Amino acid sequence: MSFAPDLTEILARARADMRLGVPVVLSDGARAAVVMAVETLGPQRLADALALGQADLAITEHRAATLKTAAYDGDLVRLAVPDGAGLDWVQAVADPADDLRVPIKGPFKARRTGDAVLHRAGIRLAKAARLIPAVLVVPIANGAALAGEHGLTLIGAAQAMTTDLSPLAPVIHAKVPLEVSEAGRLHIFRPEDGAEEHYAVEIGSPDRSKPVLARLHSACFTGDLLGSLKCDCGPQLRGALSQMGAAGEGVLLYLNQEGRGIGLANKMRAYSLQDQGFDTVEANHRLGFEDDERDFRIGAELLRKMGFSKVRLLTNNPAKVERLEHCGIEVVERVPLKVGENRFNHHYLATKAKKSGHIL
Ligand SMILES: Nc1nc2c(ncn2[C@@H]2O[C@H](COP(=O)(O)OP(=O)(O)OP(=O)(O)O)[C@@H](O)[C@H]2O)c(=O)[nH]1
Ligand SMILES: [Zn+2]
């Protein structure tokens, strides 16, 4: 018998530690490092980390491009933390909030020797914790000893980099009569790795042997709930449900991948950058993210779990069709969902059409 957490559980703890600002120890064979997310780093922990040895600040290639620094490691860059640098420097490199007001100037000393395995795993953890993708990395000689002494989570870099989709367990479903259809039913799915739950709204009783009218809707607190005019999410959500209500059947997946997978706080950071004149894609890049960090395997897996293999997909995003098909769901038809354009989101929709391939 063992009550010890397994790897998935240790990974979930590591994500929680990152959000709390507790250091995590990453290891890879003989190498190990103490890793902390910049976003949750406090002055004392920074001082303690710097006392351990020469620290690196790892940022993604997109953030590096904004800072005009070459990403020698491809997808990321390891910047040596200069002597005497404090929390202000670390935060200014990681967080674009003040890029325009007080631009941070180089030259930055990027490391070219050694490798970035632990740094990459740290950035992966920060992203999974929905934090700004920038981590402080301090190499140490004996990871297991330091983790044991201070009660820190110790995890292998390869485990932190896992790309396996966490199994999604159906939790419960029950009837929820809706304005668009009294025959509504809400299903809850919970990932084994402790990440956010996802939901499916089933309307009527769609025949599983035929293509179902389906929508993969990514959570948008501002659009779906507040009626924000900056995007078209709210009208798309309601429009999709009404089409399903009119057809008497359909399935809408409500995927908790807020802000195209970067989380609500980061989406608001992106909005703040948009207020400074950057578009939706540029804002994501300045923060260090890809334009779209969503994992479409989740939607495909939920459809399969519910017995659907063929869909008529409500979307204006051809990449979504492609990514879903790649995940084994047959998209027999793309059904356009053009609703909710207004003077505030006109530029946003035009940018998505120009840069992300959406069909206007
Ligand atoms: N990062 C970021 N996310 C945004 C922004 N505006 C909306 N979102 C999120 O984008 C997601 C919706 O994605 P969209 O790109 O609008 O649409 P799509 O799902 O790719 O395509 P459709 O199926 O046609 O709606 C939701 O998770 C929103 O929270 C933004 O400016 N920045
Ligand atoms: Zn939205």
mmCIF file of C-alpha atoms and ligand atoms in Angstrom:
data_model
loop_
_atom_site.group_PDB
_atom_site.id
_atom_site.type_symbol
_atom_site.label_atom_id
_atom_site.label_comp_id
_atom_site.label_asym_id
_atom_site.label_seq_id
_atom_site.Cartn_x
_atom_site.Cartn_y
_atom_site.Cartn_z
ATOM 1 C CA MET A 1 0.000 0.000 0.000
ATOM 2 C CA SER A 2 1.177 3.536 -0.733
ATOM 3 C CA PHE A 3 -0.463 6.848 -0.049
ATOM 4 C CA ALA A 4 2.310 8.620 -1.928
ATOM 5 C CA PRO A 5 1.136 10.889 -4.767
ATOM 6 C CA ASP A 6 1.754 9.570 -8.265
ATOM 7 C CA LEU A 7 3.381 11.597 -11.045
ATOM 8 C CA THR A 8 0.164 13.221 -12.210
ATOM 9 C CA GLU A 9 -0.550 14.331 -8.664
ATOM 10 C CA ILE A 10 2.969 15.636 -8.130
ATOM 11 C CA LEU A 11 2.607 17.644 -11.322
ATOM 12 C CA ALA A 12 -0.654 19.144 -10.054
ATOM 13 C CA ARG A 13 1.135 20.091 -6.845
ATOM 14 C CA ALA A 14 3.934 21.702 -8.816
ATOM 15 C CA ARG A 15 1.391 23.852 -10.668
ATOM 16 C CA ALA A 16 -0.212 24.871 -7.381
ATOM 17 C CA ASP A 17 3.228 25.674 -5.927
ATOM 18 C CA MET A 18 3.986 27.920 -8.883
ATOM 19 C CA ARG A 19 0.763 29.833 -8.324
ATOM 20 C CA LEU A 20 1.551 30.208 -4.612
ATOM 21 C CA GLY A 21 5.084 31.360 -5.243
ATOM 22 C CA VAL A 22 6.628 28.286 -3.669
ATOM 23 C CA PRO A 23 9.786 27.066 -5.443
ATOM 24 C CA VAL A 24 9.730 23.754 -7.305
ATOM 25 C CA VAL A 25 12.789 21.560 -7.832
ATOM 26 C CA LEU A 26 13.180 20.258 -11.389
ATOM 27 C CA SER A 27 15.636 17.543 -12.235
ATOM 28 C CA ASP A 28 16.965 15.833 -15.318
ATOM 29 C CA GLY A 29 19.441 13.064 -14.698
ATOM 30 C CA ALA A 30 22.379 14.623 -12.937
ATOM 31 C CA ARG A 31 21.152 18.217 -13.293
ATOM 32 C CA ALA A 32 18.709 19.967 -11.018
ATOM 33 C CA ALA A 33 17.461 23.486 -10.440
ATOM 34 C CA VAL A 34 15.211 25.482 -8.175
ATOM 35 C CA VAL A 35 12.504 27.041 -10.333
ATOM 36 C CA MET A 36 10.096 29.866 -9.503
ATOM 37 C CA ALA A 37 7.468 31.653 -11.546
ATOM 38 C CA VAL A 38 8.354 35.331 -11.878
ATOM 39 C CA GLU A 39 4.733 36.375 -11.519
ATOM 40 C CA THR A 40 4.482 35.044 -7.963
ATOM 41 C CA LEU A 41 8.070 35.679 -6.916
ATOM 42 C CA GLY A 42 8.536 37.793 -3.788
ATOM 43 C CA PRO A 43 11.655 39.741 -2.696
ATOM 44 C CA GLN A 44 12.697 37.320 0.036
ATOM 45 C CA ARG A 45 12.467 34.214 -2.136
ATOM 46 C CA LEU A 46 14.354 36.033 -4.895
ATOM 47 C CA ALA A 47 17.139 36.926 -2.459
ATOM 48 C CA ASP A 48 17.247 33.330 -1.170
ATOM 49 C CA ALA A 49 17.363 31.999 -4.743
ATOM 50 C CA LEU A 50 20.154 34.345 -5.787
ATOM 51 C CA ALA A 51 22.153 33.268 -2.740
ATOM 52 C CA LEU A 52 22.069 29.686 -4.062
ATOM 53 C CA GLY A 53 24.075 30.509 -7.164
ATOM 54 C CA GLN A 54 24.031 32.088 -10.603
ATOM 55 C CA ALA A 55 20.408 32.474 -11.665
ATOM 56 C CA ASP A 56 18.863 32.517 -15.131
ATOM 57 C CA LEU A 57 15.645 34.126 -16.162
ATOM 58 C CA ALA A 58 13.938 31.972 -18.799
ATOM 59 C CA ILE A 59 11.504 33.657 -21.171
ATOM 60 C CA THR A 60 9.858 32.428 -24.359
ATOM 61 C CA GLU A 61 10.976 33.245 -27.890
ATOM 62 C CA HIS A 62 7.989 35.586 -28.306
ATOM 63 C CA ARG A 63 8.880 37.644 -25.243
ATOM 64 C CA ALA A 64 12.526 37.590 -26.374
ATOM 65 C CA ALA A 65 11.499 38.978 -29.776
ATOM 66 C CA THR A 66 9.753 41.880 -28.046
ATOM 67 C CA LEU A 67 12.944 42.559 -26.081
ATOM 68 C CA LYS A 68 14.968 42.224 -29.300
ATOM 69 C CA THR A 69 17.032 39.364 -27.934
ATOM 70 C CA ALA A 70 17.936 36.321 -30.026
ATOM 71 C CA ALA A 71 16.425 33.067 -28.747
ATOM 72 C CA TYR A 72 19.451 30.774 -28.927
ATOM 73 C CA ASP A 73 17.454 27.854 -27.547
ATOM 74 C CA GLY A 74 14.791 28.136 -30.261
ATOM 75 C CA ASP A 75 11.588 28.378 -28.292
ATOM 76 C CA LEU A 76 13.122 30.203 -25.334
ATOM 77 C CA VAL A 77 16.064 32.206 -24.130
ATOM 78 C CA ARG A 78 18.076 31.918 -20.898
ATOM 79 C CA LEU A 79 19.088 35.343 -19.662
ATOM 80 C CA ALA A 80 21.748 35.542 -16.974
ATOM 81 C CA VAL A 81 20.413 37.621 -14.089
ATOM 82 C CA PRO A 82 22.967 40.459 -13.832
ATOM 83 C CA ASP A 83 24.757 41.121 -10.541
ATOM 84 C CA GLY A 84 22.740 43.484 -8.396
ATOM 85 C CA ALA A 85 19.509 42.959 -10.360
ATOM 86 C CA GLY A 86 16.426 42.877 -8.163
ATOM 87 C CA LEU A 87 12.787 42.027 -8.434
ATOM 88 C CA ASP A 88 12.099 45.126 -10.555
ATOM 89 C CA TRP A 89 14.471 43.927 -13.271
ATOM 90 C CA VAL A 90 13.129 40.370 -13.231
ATOM 91 C CA GLN A 91 9.530 41.562 -13.436
ATOM 92 C CA ALA A 92 10.210 44.120 -16.152
ATOM 93 C CA VAL A 93 11.799 41.447 -18.353
ATOM 94 C CA ALA A 94 8.899 39.048 -17.805
ATOM 95 C CA ASP A 95 5.886 41.328 -17.788
ATOM 96 C CA PRO A 96 5.156 43.688 -20.711
ATOM 97 C CA ALA A 97 2.845 45.948 -18.681
ATOM 98 C CA ASP A 98 5.352 48.829 -18.629
ATOM 99 C CA ASP A 99 7.152 48.121 -21.928
ATOM 100 C CA LEU A 100 6.045 51.407 -23.449
ATOM 101 C CA ARG A 101 6.128 53.642 -20.362
ATOM 102 C CA VAL A 102 9.571 52.556 -19.089
ATOM 103 C CA PRO A 103 11.116 50.309 -21.751
ATOM 104 C CA ILE A 104 13.572 47.804 -20.320
ATOM 105 C CA LYS A 105 16.889 48.098 -22.110
ATOM 106 C CA GLY A 106 19.539 45.493 -22.742
ATOM 107 C CA PRO A 107 22.048 44.395 -23.540
ATOM 108 C CA PHE A 108 20.809 41.109 -22.162
ATOM 109 C CA LYS A 109 23.326 38.350 -21.598
ATOM 110 C CA ALA A 110 21.804 35.256 -23.159
ATOM 111 C CA ARG A 111 23.400 31.910 -22.403
ATOM 112 C CA ARG A 112 24.546 29.859 -25.359
ATOM 113 C CA THR A 113 26.299 26.966 -23.656
ATOM 114 C CA GLY A 114 24.670 24.239 -21.612
ATOM 115 C CA ASP A 115 21.097 23.316 -22.357
ATOM 116 C CA ALA A 116 17.637 24.551 -21.612
ATOM 117 C CA VAL A 117 15.884 21.346 -20.541
ATOM 118 C CA LEU A 118 15.070 22.514 -17.003
ATOM 119 C CA HIS A 119 14.197 26.042 -18.183
ATOM 120 C CA ARG A 120 11.799 24.675 -20.786
ATOM 121 C CA ALA A 121 10.083 22.468 -18.208
ATOM 122 C CA GLY A 122 9.785 25.474 -15.881
ATOM 123 C CA ILE A 123 8.108 27.571 -18.565
ATOM 124 C CA ARG A 124 5.767 24.706 -19.299
ATOM 125 C CA LEU A 125 4.768 24.584 -15.618
ATOM 126 C CA ALA A 126 4.200 28.348 -15.487
ATOM 127 C CA LYS A 127 1.942 28.168 -18.552
ATOM 128 C CA ALA A 128 0.042 25.219 -17.107
ATOM 129 C CA ALA A 129 -0.452 27.296 -13.941
ATOM 130 C CA ARG A 130 -1.855 30.098 -16.161
ATOM 131 C CA LEU A 131 0.923 32.469 -15.110
ATOM 132 C CA ILE A 132 3.118 34.714 -17.256
ATOM 133 C CA PRO A 133 5.535 32.280 -18.972
ATOM 134 C CA ALA A 134 8.760 33.394 -17.315
ATOM 135 C CA VAL A 135 10.694 31.526 -14.633
ATOM 136 C CA LEU A 136 13.741 32.043 -12.500
ATOM 137 C CA VAL A 137 16.040 29.011 -12.669
ATOM 138 C CA VAL A 138 18.912 28.431 -10.263
ATOM 139 C CA PRO A 139 21.013 25.316 -10.864
ATOM 140 C CA ILE A 140 21.781 23.279 -7.731
ATOM 141 C CA ALA A 141 23.985 20.282 -7.094
ATOM 142 C CA ASN A 142 21.596 17.966 -5.315
ATOM 143 C CA GLY A 143 17.921 18.456 -6.136
ATOM 144 C CA ALA A 144 16.584 15.624 -4.018
ATOM 145 C CA ALA A 145 18.466 16.819 -0.935
ATOM 146 C CA LEU A 146 17.284 20.426 -1.261
ATOM 147 C CA ALA A 147 13.688 19.364 -1.954
ATOM 148 C CA GLY A 148 13.757 17.003 1.037
ATOM 149 C CA GLU A 149 15.277 19.579 3.368
ATOM 150 C CA HIS A 150 12.762 22.318 2.504
ATOM 151 C CA GLY A 151 9.710 20.161 1.736
ATOM 152 C CA LEU A 152 9.622 21.268 -1.921
ATOM 153 C CA THR A 153 7.986 19.421 -4.793
ATOM 154 C CA LEU A 154 10.594 17.526 -6.823
ATOM 155 C CA ILE A 155 9.722 16.612 -10.370
ATOM 156 C CA GLY A 156 11.548 15.306 -13.423
ATOM 157 C CA ALA A 157 11.799 17.660 -16.407
ATOM 158 C CA ALA A 158 10.447 14.939 -18.706
ATOM 159 C CA GLN A 159 7.385 14.517 -16.493
ATOM 160 C CA ALA A 160 6.785 18.265 -16.481
ATOM 161 C CA MET A 161 6.946 18.207 -20.297
ATOM 162 C CA THR A 162 4.422 15.410 -20.720
ATOM 163 C CA THR A 163 2.055 15.949 -23.631
ATOM 164 C CA ASP A 164 -0.332 13.144 -22.719
ATOM 165 C CA LEU A 165 -3.935 14.243 -22.479
ATOM 166 C CA SER A 166 -5.158 13.715 -18.955
ATOM 167 C CA PRO A 167 -8.105 11.304 -18.896
ATOM 168 C CA LEU A 168 -11.434 13.113 -18.586
ATOM 169 C CA ALA A 169 -13.946 11.383 -16.361
ATOM 170 C CA PRO A 170 -17.680 11.979 -16.706
ATOM 171 C CA VAL A 171 -18.828 13.161 -13.257
ATOM 172 C CA ILE A 172 -22.585 13.672 -13.539
ATOM 173 C CA HIS A 173 -25.247 14.866 -15.941
ATOM 174 C CA ALA A 174 -28.699 16.199 -15.289
ATOM 175 C CA LYS A 175 -31.568 17.947 -17.033
ATOM 176 C CA VAL A 176 -31.375 21.729 -17.288
ATOM 177 C CA PRO A 177 -34.323 23.170 -19.216
ATOM 178 C CA LEU A 178 -33.074 26.143 -21.233
ATOM 179 C CA GLU A 179 -34.731 29.128 -22.885
ATOM 180 C CA VAL A 180 -33.787 27.672 -26.277
ATOM 181 C CA SER A 181 -34.984 24.168 -25.487
ATOM 182 C CA GLU A 182 -36.632 22.501 -22.535
ATOM 183 C CA ALA A 183 -34.744 19.333 -23.465
ATOM 184 C CA GLY A 184 -31.366 20.575 -22.188
ATOM 185 C CA ARG A 185 -28.913 18.478 -20.230
ATOM 186 C CA LEU A 186 -25.628 19.545 -18.676
ATOM 187 C CA HIS A 187 -22.727 17.080 -18.438
ATOM 188 C CA ILE A 188 -19.673 17.690 -16.237
ATOM 189 C CA PHE A 189 -16.255 16.206 -17.073
ATOM 190 C CA ARG A 190 -13.273 16.275 -14.727
ATOM 191 C CA PRO A 191 -9.646 15.782 -15.804
ATOM 192 C CA GLU A 192 -7.628 13.383 -13.718
ATOM 193 C CA ASP A 193 -4.786 15.904 -13.392
ATOM 194 C CA GLY A 194 -6.759 18.347 -11.261
ATOM 195 C CA ALA A 195 -7.020 20.989 -14.014
ATOM 196 C CA GLU A 196 -10.274 22.792 -14.831
ATOM 197 C CA GLU A 197 -13.483 20.865 -15.449
ATOM 198 C CA HIS A 198 -15.192 21.129 -18.841
ATOM 199 C CA TYR A 199 -18.895 21.037 -19.629
ATOM 200 C CA ALA A 200 -21.154 19.756 -22.387
ATOM 201 C CA VAL A 201 -24.661 21.045 -23.025
ATOM 202 C CA GLU A 202 -26.693 18.415 -24.840
ATOM 203 C CA ILE A 203 -29.916 19.510 -26.481
ATOM 204 C CA GLY A 204 -32.491 16.819 -27.265
ATOM 205 C CA SER A 205 -31.267 13.296 -27.908
ATOM 206 C CA PRO A 206 -29.024 13.465 -30.965
ATOM 207 C CA ASP A 207 -28.684 10.226 -32.927
ATOM 208 C CA ARG A 208 -25.080 9.093 -32.318
ATOM 209 C CA SER A 209 -24.848 7.438 -35.740
ATOM 210 C CA LYS A 210 -25.418 10.733 -37.574
ATOM 211 C CA PRO A 211 -23.378 13.966 -37.669
ATOM 212 C CA VAL A 212 -24.418 16.162 -34.768
ATOM 213 C CA LEU A 213 -24.721 19.962 -34.839
ATOM 214 C CA ALA A 214 -21.854 20.873 -32.514
ATOM 215 C CA ARG A 215 -20.055 23.916 -31.120
ATOM 216 C CA LEU A 216 -16.713 23.915 -29.309
ATOM 217 C CA HIS A 217 -17.004 27.084 -27.286
ATOM 218 C CA SER A 218 -13.979 28.385 -25.390
ATOM 219 C CA ALA A 219 -14.796 30.107 -22.118
ATOM 220 C CA CYS A 220 -14.933 33.875 -22.270
ATOM 221 C CA PHE A 221 -15.981 35.358 -18.934
ATOM 222 C CA THR A 222 -16.068 38.861 -20.364
ATOM 223 C CA GLY A 223 -18.074 38.015 -23.490
ATOM 224 C CA ASP A 224 -20.244 35.127 -22.285
ATOM 225 C CA LEU A 225 -21.195 36.562 -18.894
ATOM 226 C CA LEU A 226 -20.597 40.288 -18.925
ATOM 227 C CA GLY A 227 -21.720 40.976 -22.479
ATOM 228 C CA SER A 228 -18.355 42.487 -23.420
ATOM 229 C CA LEU A 229 -18.359 44.133 -26.838
ATOM 230 C CA LYS A 230 -14.627 43.485 -27.367
ATOM 231 C CA CYS A 231 -15.292 40.039 -28.862
ATOM 232 C CA ASP A 232 -18.140 38.042 -30.380
ATOM 233 C CA CYS A 233 -18.229 35.202 -27.827
ATOM 234 C CA GLY A 234 -21.500 36.037 -26.060
ATOM 235 C CA PRO A 235 -23.582 36.268 -29.266
ATOM 236 C CA GLN A 236 -21.828 33.138 -30.595
ATOM 237 C CA LEU A 237 -22.683 31.187 -27.445
ATOM 238 C CA ARG A 238 -26.315 32.211 -27.498
ATOM 239 C CA GLY A 239 -26.524 31.927 -31.303
ATOM 240 C CA ALA A 240 -25.198 28.369 -31.239
ATOM 241 C CA LEU A 241 -27.618 27.338 -28.501
ATOM 242 C CA SER A 242 -30.575 28.867 -30.348
ATOM 243 C CA GLN A 243 -29.664 27.058 -33.559
ATOM 244 C CA MET A 244 -29.547 23.807 -31.618
ATOM 245 C CA GLY A 245 -32.851 24.657 -29.920
ATOM 246 C CA ALA A 246 -34.464 25.351 -33.320
ATOM 247 C CA ALA A 247 -33.057 22.091 -34.721
ATOM 248 C CA GLY A 248 -34.249 20.212 -31.624
ATOM 249 C CA GLU A 249 -30.808 18.756 -31.031
ATOM 250 C CA GLY A 250 -27.124 19.500 -30.780
ATOM 251 C CA VAL A 251 -24.155 19.535 -28.440
ATOM 252 C CA LEU A 252 -22.241 22.550 -27.163
ATOM 253 C CA LEU A 253 -18.961 21.937 -25.403
ATOM 254 C CA TYR A 254 -18.088 24.691 -22.966
ATOM 255 C CA LEU A 255 -14.327 24.347 -22.643
ATOM 256 C CA ASN A 256 -12.633 26.124 -19.766
ATOM 257 C CA GLN A 257 -9.815 27.425 -21.919
ATOM 258 C CA GLU A 258 -10.345 31.093 -21.115
ATOM 259 C CA GLY A 259 -8.462 33.570 -23.280
ATOM 260 C CA ARG A 260 -7.508 30.908 -25.887
ATOM 261 C CA GLY A 261 -5.903 28.920 -23.085
ATOM 262 C CA ILE A 262 -3.919 31.605 -21.235
ATOM 263 C CA GLY A 263 -6.381 32.189 -18.391
ATOM 264 C CA LEU A 264 -8.442 35.247 -17.495
ATOM 265 C CA ALA A 265 -5.687 37.207 -15.723
ATOM 266 C CA ASN A 266 -3.393 36.894 -18.748
ATOM 267 C CA LYS A 267 -6.267 37.742 -21.089
ATOM 268 C CA MET A 268 -6.779 40.937 -19.118
ATOM 269 C CA ARG A 269 -3.038 41.629 -19.433
ATOM 270 C CA ALA A 270 -3.506 41.155 -23.177
ATOM 271 C CA TYR A 271 -6.471 43.561 -23.126
ATOM 272 C CA SER A 272 -4.359 46.107 -21.304
ATOM 273 C CA LEU A 273 -1.738 45.815 -24.061
ATOM 274 C CA GLN A 274 -4.505 46.165 -26.639
ATOM 275 C CA ASP A 275 -5.428 49.448 -24.927
ATOM 276 C CA GLN A 276 -1.856 50.506 -25.716
ATOM 277 C CA GLY A 277 -2.387 49.807 -29.409
ATOM 278 C CA PHE A 278 -1.331 46.174 -29.934
ATOM 279 C CA ASP A 279 -3.677 43.725 -31.638
ATOM 280 C CA THR A 280 -4.884 40.444 -30.129
ATOM 281 C CA VAL A 281 -2.026 38.377 -31.602
ATOM 282 C CA GLU A 282 0.726 40.912 -30.819
ATOM 283 C CA ALA A 283 -0.540 41.201 -27.239
ATOM 284 C CA ASN A 284 -0.280 37.426 -26.703
ATOM 285 C CA HIS A 285 3.242 37.436 -28.141
ATOM 286 C CA ARG A 286 4.429 40.358 -26.002
ATOM 287 C CA LEU A 287 3.294 38.382 -22.970
ATOM 288 C CA GLY A 288 5.314 35.413 -24.187
ATOM 289 C CA PHE A 289 2.438 33.226 -25.379
ATOM 290 C CA GLU A 290 1.560 31.651 -28.710
ATOM 291 C CA ASP A 291 -1.509 33.235 -30.361
ATOM 292 C CA ASP A 292 -3.565 30.194 -29.428
ATOM 293 C CA GLU A 293 -2.637 27.969 -26.480
ATOM 294 C CA ARG A 294 -5.791 25.828 -26.555
ATOM 295 C CA ASP A 295 -5.652 22.033 -26.589
ATOM 296 C CA PHE A 296 -8.280 20.809 -29.061
ATOM 297 C CA ARG A 297 -7.797 17.201 -27.987
ATOM 298 C CA ILE A 298 -10.026 17.956 -25.007
ATOM 299 C CA GLY A 299 -13.009 18.812 -27.208
ATOM 300 C CA ALA A 300 -12.431 15.774 -29.402
ATOM 301 C CA GLU A 301 -12.172 13.501 -26.385
ATOM 302 C CA LEU A 302 -15.392 14.850 -24.842
ATOM 303 C CA LEU A 303 -17.261 14.310 -28.110
ATOM 304 C CA ARG A 304 -15.982 10.732 -28.252
ATOM 305 C CA LYS A 305 -16.895 10.127 -24.605
ATOM 306 C CA MET A 306 -20.441 11.235 -25.425
ATOM 307 C CA GLY A 307 -20.582 8.859 -28.382
ATOM 308 C CA PHE A 308 -20.184 11.414 -31.194
ATOM 309 C CA SER A 309 -17.694 10.842 -34.010
ATOM 310 C CA LYS A 310 -19.123 13.090 -36.749
ATOM 311 C CA VAL A 311 -20.061 16.732 -36.388
ATOM 312 C CA ARG A 312 -21.484 19.695 -38.270
ATOM 313 C CA LEU A 313 -19.284 22.256 -36.598
ATOM 314 C CA LEU A 314 -20.498 25.765 -35.828
ATOM 315 C CA THR A 315 -17.391 27.912 -36.300
ATOM 316 C CA ASN A 316 -15.722 30.579 -38.422
ATOM 317 C CA ASN A 317 -12.289 29.139 -37.670
ATOM 318 C CA PRO A 318 -10.997 26.684 -40.318
ATOM 319 C CA ALA A 319 -8.027 25.854 -38.040
ATOM 320 C CA LYS A 320 -10.490 24.520 -35.481
ATOM 321 C CA VAL A 321 -11.952 22.190 -38.135
ATOM 322 C CA GLU A 322 -8.470 21.005 -39.049
ATOM 323 C CA ARG A 323 -7.361 20.498 -35.467
ATOM 324 C CA LEU A 324 -10.525 18.584 -34.580
ATOM 325 C CA GLU A 325 -10.155 16.330 -37.610
ATOM 326 C CA HIS A 326 -6.552 15.758 -36.633
ATOM 327 C CA CYS A 327 -7.879 14.541 -33.276
ATOM 328 C CA GLY A 328 -10.073 11.939 -34.992
ATOM 329 C CA ILE A 329 -13.461 13.706 -35.221
ATOM 330 C CA GLU A 330 -14.972 13.862 -38.691
ATOM 331 C CA VAL A 331 -16.206 17.365 -39.524
ATOM 332 C CA VAL A 332 -18.724 16.740 -42.295
ATOM 333 C CA GLU A 333 -19.646 20.408 -42.560
ATOM 334 C CA ARG A 334 -18.479 23.784 -41.233
ATOM 335 C CA VAL A 335 -21.552 25.800 -40.279
ATOM 336 C CA PRO A 336 -20.721 29.546 -40.123
ATOM 337 C CA LEU A 337 -21.598 31.403 -36.927
ATOM 338 C CA LYS A 338 -21.456 35.055 -37.862
ATOM 339 C CA VAL A 339 -23.093 37.049 -35.122
ATOM 340 C CA GLY A 340 -22.202 39.880 -32.796
ATOM 341 C CA GLU A 341 -19.991 42.155 -34.882
ATOM 342 C CA ASN A 342 -19.970 45.704 -33.532
ATOM 343 C CA ARG A 343 -17.802 48.807 -33.694
ATOM 344 C CA PHE A 344 -15.699 47.705 -30.696
ATOM 345 C CA ASN A 345 -14.802 44.232 -31.993
ATOM 346 C CA HIS A 346 -14.515 45.066 -35.685
ATOM 347 C CA HIS A 347 -10.706 45.365 -35.507
ATOM 348 C CA TYR A 348 -10.422 42.181 -33.383
ATOM 349 C CA LEU A 349 -12.441 40.161 -35.909
ATOM 350 C CA ALA A 350 -10.447 41.646 -38.801
ATOM 351 C CA THR A 351 -7.172 40.696 -37.062
ATOM 352 C CA LYS A 352 -8.380 37.131 -36.544
ATOM 353 C CA ALA A 353 -9.296 36.954 -40.230
ATOM 354 C CA LYS A 354 -5.921 38.363 -41.286
ATOM 355 C CA LYS A 355 -3.614 36.566 -38.888
ATOM 356 C CA SER A 356 -5.458 33.458 -37.668
ATOM 357 C CA GLY A 357 -7.394 32.485 -40.789
ATOM 358 C CA HIS A 358 -10.914 33.075 -39.455
ATOM 359 C CA ILE A 359 -13.564 33.602 -42.106
ATOM 360 C CA LEU A 360 -15.314 36.939 -41.748
HETATM 361 N N1 LIG B 1 -5.752 35.819 -25.460
HETATM 362 C C1 LIG B 1 -6.888 36.376 -25.886
HETATM 363 N N2 LIG B 1 -8.000 35.650 -25.878
HETATM 364 C C2 LIG B 1 -9.132 36.214 -26.320
HETATM 365 C C3 LIG B 1 -9.179 37.537 -26.775
HETATM 366 N N3 LIG B 1 -10.452 37.809 -27.132
HETATM 367 C C4 LIG B 1 -11.153 36.685 -26.921
HETATM 368 N N4 LIG B 1 -10.384 35.718 -26.433
HETATM 369 C C5 LIG B 1 -10.682 34.321 -26.126
HETATM 370 O O1 LIG B 1 -10.766 33.638 -27.354
HETATM 371 C C6 LIG B 1 -11.574 32.491 -27.212
HETATM 372 C C7 LIG B 1 -12.525 32.462 -28.360
HETATM 373 O O2 LIG B 1 -11.757 32.238 -29.482
HETATM 374 P P1 LIG B 1 -11.961 32.964 -30.848
HETATM 375 O O3 LIG B 1 -10.600 33.111 -31.455
HETATM 376 O O4 LIG B 1 -12.798 34.181 -30.645
HETATM 377 O O5 LIG B 1 -12.838 32.038 -31.709
HETATM 378 P P2 LIG B 1 -12.541 30.576 -32.169
HETATM 379 O O6 LIG B 1 -13.040 29.686 -31.060
HETATM 380 O O7 LIG B 1 -11.119 30.369 -32.592
HETATM 381 O O8 LIG B 1 -13.406 30.479 -33.473
HETATM 382 P P3 LIG B 1 -14.983 30.452 -33.575
HETATM 383 O O9 LIG B 1 -15.365 29.010 -33.456
HETATM 384 O O10 LIG B 1 -15.311 31.002 -34.918
HETATM 385 O O11 LIG B 1 -15.547 31.275 -32.465
HETATM 386 C C8 LIG B 1 -12.214 32.596 -25.844
HETATM 387 O O12 LIG B 1 -11.513 31.726 -24.965
HETATM 388 C C9 LIG B 1 -11.969 34.042 -25.437
HETATM 389 O O13 LIG B 1 -11.829 34.193 -24.031
HETATM 390 C C10 LIG B 1 -7.967 38.281 -26.783
HETATM 391 O O14 LIG B 1 -7.900 39.435 -27.190
HETATM 392 N N5 LIG B 1 -6.853 37.661 -26.303
HETATM 393 ZN ZN ZN B 2 -14.797 36.614 -25.918
#
